[in-house]
Short mmCIF file of C-alpha atoms in Angstrom, two decimals:
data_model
loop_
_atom_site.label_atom_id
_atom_site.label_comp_id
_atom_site.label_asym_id
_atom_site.label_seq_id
_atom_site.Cartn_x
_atom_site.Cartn_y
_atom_site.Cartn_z
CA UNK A 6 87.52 89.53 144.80
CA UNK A 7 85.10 89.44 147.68
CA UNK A 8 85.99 91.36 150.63
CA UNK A 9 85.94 89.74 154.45
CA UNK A 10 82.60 88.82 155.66
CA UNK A 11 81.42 88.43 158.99
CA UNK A 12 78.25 86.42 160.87
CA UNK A 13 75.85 87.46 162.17
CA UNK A 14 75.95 91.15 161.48
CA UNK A 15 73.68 91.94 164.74
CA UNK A 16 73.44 89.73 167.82
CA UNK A 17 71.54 90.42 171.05
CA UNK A 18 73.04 88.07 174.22
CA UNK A 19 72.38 88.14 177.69
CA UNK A 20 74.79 88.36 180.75
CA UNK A 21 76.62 84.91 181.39
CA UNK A 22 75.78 83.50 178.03
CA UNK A 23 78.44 82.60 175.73
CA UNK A 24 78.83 84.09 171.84
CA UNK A 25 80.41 82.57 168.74
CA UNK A 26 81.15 84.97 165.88
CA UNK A 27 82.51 83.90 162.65
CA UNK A 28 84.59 85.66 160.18
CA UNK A 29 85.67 84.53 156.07
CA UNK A 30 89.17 86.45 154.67
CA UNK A 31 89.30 87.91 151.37
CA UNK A 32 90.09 84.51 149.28
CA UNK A 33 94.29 83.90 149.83
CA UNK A 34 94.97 86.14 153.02
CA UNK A 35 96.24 83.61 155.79
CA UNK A 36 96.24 85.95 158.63
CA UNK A 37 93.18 87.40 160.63
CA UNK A 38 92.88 89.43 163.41
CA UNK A 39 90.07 90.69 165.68
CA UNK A 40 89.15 94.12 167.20
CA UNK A 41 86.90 95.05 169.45
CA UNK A 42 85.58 98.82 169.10
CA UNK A 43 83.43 100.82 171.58
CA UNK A 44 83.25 104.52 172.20
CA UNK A 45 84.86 104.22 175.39
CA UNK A 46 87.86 102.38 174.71
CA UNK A 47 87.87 102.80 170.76
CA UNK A 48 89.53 100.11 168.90
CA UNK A 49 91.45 97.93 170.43
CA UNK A 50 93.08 94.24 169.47
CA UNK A 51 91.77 91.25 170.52
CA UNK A 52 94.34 88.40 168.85
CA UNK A 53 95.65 87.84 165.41
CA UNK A 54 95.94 84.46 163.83
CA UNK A 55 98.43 82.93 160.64
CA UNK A 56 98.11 79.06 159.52
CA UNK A 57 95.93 78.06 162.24
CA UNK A 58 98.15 79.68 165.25
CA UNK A 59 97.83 82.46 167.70
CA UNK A 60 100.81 84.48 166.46
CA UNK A 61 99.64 87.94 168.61
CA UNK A 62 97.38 88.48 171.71
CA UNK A 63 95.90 91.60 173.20
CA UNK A 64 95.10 92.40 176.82
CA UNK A 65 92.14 90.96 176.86
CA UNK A 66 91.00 88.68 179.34
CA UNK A 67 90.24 84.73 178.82
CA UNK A 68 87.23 85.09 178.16
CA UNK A 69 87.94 85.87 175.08
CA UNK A 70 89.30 83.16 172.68
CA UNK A 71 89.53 82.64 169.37
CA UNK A 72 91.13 79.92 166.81
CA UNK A 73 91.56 79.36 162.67
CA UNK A 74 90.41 76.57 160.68
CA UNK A 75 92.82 74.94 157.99
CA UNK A 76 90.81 77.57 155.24
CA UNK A 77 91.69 80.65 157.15
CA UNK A 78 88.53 81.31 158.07
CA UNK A 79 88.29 82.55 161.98
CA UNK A 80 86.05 82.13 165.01
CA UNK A 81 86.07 84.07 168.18
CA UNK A 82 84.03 83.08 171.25
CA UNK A 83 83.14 85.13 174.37
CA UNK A 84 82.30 83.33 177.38
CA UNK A 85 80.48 84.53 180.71
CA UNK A 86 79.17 87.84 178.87
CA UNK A 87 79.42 90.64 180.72
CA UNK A 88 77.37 93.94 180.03
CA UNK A 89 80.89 95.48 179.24
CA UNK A 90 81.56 93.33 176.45
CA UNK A 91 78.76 95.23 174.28
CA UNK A 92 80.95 96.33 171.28
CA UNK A 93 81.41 95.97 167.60
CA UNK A 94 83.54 93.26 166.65
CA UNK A 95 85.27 93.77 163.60
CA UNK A 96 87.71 91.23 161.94
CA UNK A 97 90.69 91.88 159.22
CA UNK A 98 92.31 90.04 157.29
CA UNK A 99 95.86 90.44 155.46
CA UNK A 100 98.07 87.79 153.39
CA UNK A 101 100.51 87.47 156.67
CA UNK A 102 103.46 86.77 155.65
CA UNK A 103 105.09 90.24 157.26
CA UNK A 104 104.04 92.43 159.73
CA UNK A 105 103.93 95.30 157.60
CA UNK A 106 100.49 94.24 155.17
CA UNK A 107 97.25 96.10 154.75
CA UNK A 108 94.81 94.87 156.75
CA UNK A 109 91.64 94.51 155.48
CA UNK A 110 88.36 94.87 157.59
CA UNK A 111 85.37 92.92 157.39
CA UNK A 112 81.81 94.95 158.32
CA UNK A 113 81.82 93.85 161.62
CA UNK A 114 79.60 92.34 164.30
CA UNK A 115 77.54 94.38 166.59
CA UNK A 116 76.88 92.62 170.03
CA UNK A 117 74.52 93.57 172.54
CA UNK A 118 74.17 92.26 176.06
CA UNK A 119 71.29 93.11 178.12
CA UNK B 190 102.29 102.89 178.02
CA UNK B 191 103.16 104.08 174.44
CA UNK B 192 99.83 104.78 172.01
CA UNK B 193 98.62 106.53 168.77
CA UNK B 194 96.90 109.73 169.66
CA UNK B 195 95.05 112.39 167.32
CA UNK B 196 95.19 116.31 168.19
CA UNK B 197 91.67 117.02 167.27
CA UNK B 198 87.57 115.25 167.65
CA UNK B 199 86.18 116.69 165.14
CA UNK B 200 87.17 118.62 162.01
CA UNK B 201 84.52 120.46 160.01
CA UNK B 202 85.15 121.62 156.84
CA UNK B 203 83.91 123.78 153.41
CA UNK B 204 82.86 121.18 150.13
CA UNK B 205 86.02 121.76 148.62
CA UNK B 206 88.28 122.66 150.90
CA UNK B 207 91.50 120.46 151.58
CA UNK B 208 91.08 119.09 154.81
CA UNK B 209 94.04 118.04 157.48
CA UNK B 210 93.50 115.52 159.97
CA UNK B 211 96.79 114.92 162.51
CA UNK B 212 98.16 112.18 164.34
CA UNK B 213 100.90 111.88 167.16
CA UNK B 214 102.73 108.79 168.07
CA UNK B 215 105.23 107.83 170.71
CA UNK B 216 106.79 104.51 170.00
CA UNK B 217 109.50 105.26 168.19
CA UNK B 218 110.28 102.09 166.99
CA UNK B 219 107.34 101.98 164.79
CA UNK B 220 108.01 101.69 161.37
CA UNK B 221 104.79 101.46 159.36
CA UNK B 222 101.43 103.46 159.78
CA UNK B 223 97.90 103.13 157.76
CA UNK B 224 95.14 105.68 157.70
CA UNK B 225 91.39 104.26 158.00
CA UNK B 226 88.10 105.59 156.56
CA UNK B 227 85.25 104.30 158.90
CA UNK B 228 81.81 105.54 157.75
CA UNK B 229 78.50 105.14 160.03
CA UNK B 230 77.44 101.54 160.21
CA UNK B 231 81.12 99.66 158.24
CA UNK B 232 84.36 98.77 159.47
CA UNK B 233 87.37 100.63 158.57
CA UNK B 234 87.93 101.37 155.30
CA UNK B 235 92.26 101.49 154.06
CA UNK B 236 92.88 104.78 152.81
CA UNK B 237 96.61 105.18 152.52
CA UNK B 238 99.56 103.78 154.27
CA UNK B 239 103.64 104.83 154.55
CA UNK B 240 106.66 103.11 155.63
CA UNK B 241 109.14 105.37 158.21
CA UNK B 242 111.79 105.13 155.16
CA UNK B 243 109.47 107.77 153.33
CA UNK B 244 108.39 111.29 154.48
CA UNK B 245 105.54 111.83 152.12
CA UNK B 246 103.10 109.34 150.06
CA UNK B 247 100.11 110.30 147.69
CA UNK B 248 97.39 108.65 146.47
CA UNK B 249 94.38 109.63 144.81
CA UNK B 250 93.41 113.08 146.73
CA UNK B 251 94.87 111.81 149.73
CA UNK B 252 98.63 112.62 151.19
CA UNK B 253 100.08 111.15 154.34
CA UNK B 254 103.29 112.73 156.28
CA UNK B 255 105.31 111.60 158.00
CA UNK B 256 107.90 113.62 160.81
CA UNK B 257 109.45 111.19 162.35
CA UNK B 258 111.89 113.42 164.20
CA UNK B 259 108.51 114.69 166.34
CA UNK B 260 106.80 111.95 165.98
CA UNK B 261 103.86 113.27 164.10
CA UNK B 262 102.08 111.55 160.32
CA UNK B 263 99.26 113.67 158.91
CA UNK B 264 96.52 113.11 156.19
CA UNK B 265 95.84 115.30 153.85
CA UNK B 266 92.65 114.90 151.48
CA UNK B 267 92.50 117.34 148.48
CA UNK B 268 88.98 119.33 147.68
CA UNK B 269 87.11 117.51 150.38
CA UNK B 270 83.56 116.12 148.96
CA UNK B 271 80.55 115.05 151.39
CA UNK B 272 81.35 111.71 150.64
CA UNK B 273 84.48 112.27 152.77
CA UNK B 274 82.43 112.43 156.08
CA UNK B 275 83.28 109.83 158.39
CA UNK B 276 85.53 108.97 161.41
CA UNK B 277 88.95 108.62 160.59
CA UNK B 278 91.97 106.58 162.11
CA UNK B 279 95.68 106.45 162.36
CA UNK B 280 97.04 103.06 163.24
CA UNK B 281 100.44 101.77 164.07
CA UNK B 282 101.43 98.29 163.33
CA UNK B 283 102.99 96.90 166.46
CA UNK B 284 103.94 92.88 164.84
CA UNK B 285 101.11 91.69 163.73
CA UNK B 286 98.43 93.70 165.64
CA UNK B 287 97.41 97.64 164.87
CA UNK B 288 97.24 100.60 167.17
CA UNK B 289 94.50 102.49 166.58
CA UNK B 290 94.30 105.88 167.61
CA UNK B 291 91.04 107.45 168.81
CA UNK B 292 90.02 108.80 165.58
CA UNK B 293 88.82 112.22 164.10
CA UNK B 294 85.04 113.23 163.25
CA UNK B 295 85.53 115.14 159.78
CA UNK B 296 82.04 116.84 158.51
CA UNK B 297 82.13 117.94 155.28
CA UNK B 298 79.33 120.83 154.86
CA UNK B 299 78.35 122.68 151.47
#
């Protein structure tokens, strides 16, 4: 079974440009979630999603958003980059129907913003 | 605020030595915690995981403990190999999101 994939795995972005990154679960997991890792901060949760619905947010501001399409496959968007927001973005998926599942991460995409 | 915290940065150890890597927690309502592998370059890799209605799980040269009366899970990885290098992570499940701790450098030399 494949694992979760994530596009683009490298992405370079300027200051108040928006991003779009993309993420496929493993084939049958409903829920994904987003993390955003840095060395500063470490990892930390962005929002989780199950059946096309934000089930669980982070405290992240609104510039981050994210939504699921009817396949379970996710997108999360950044808008207004900020130099701050240079970070790997990794994604996991699980099947979702408790809150105590695996989660599974995908390789993750690393953002720069000059 | 509550969090997952680990004791130490960095850990380096002897090609075949067993290797212990700690982790403290403080919400005590937690009731189910995963250890990550994350090597240079990937995402986090699942290593183990354990419920708060056990005190001990095993795997394949892995163990995870758990004490919840301080609060405290460890992993344990049997005759550590140089493919065991990496950062790793405890992580709480809080709903449907994950704590992460900081994570702990382990360098495996020969």
């Amino acid at each position: 079974k494949a694992g979760v994939t994530q596009t683009p795995r490298y992405l370079i972005k300027t200051r108040g440009q928006q991003v779009t990154l993309s993420c496929s679960p493993i084939s049958g997991h409903r829920s994904v979630s987003w993390y955003q890792q840095t060395p500063g901060q470490g990892l930390q949760f962005l929002f989780e999603y199950f059946s096309e619905t934000q089930r669980n947010k982070g405290n992240f501001p609104g510039r981050f958003s994210g939504r699921q399409f009817s396949n379970s496959r996710s997108e999360m968007n950044v808008s207004t980059l900020e130099l701050g927001d240079s970070a790997l973005y990794l994604c996991a998926s699980s099947h979702g129907g408790t809150n105590q599942e695996t989660q599974y991460f995908g390789p993750g995409t690393r953002l720069l913003v000059l | 605020g509550e969090s997952v915290g680990l004791h130490l940065p960095t850990l380096s150890v002897q090609e075949g030595d067993n290797s212990i890597i700690n982790c403290a927690y403080s919400n005590s309502a937690s009731d189910y915690f995963i250890w990550y592998k994350q090597e240079s370059g990937k995402g986090p890799q699942f290593i183990i995981d354990i419920r708060s209605n056990m005190d001990k799980r095993q795997g394949q040269r892995v163990t995870v403990l758990l004490n919840k009366t301080v609060k405290h899970l460890s992993l344990q990885i049997a005759a550590t190999q140089p493919g065991d290098s990496a950062v790793y992570f405890c992580a709480e499940n809080i709903g449907y999101a994950l704590n992460f701790g900081k994570g702990t450098s382990l360098l495996v030399t020969p």
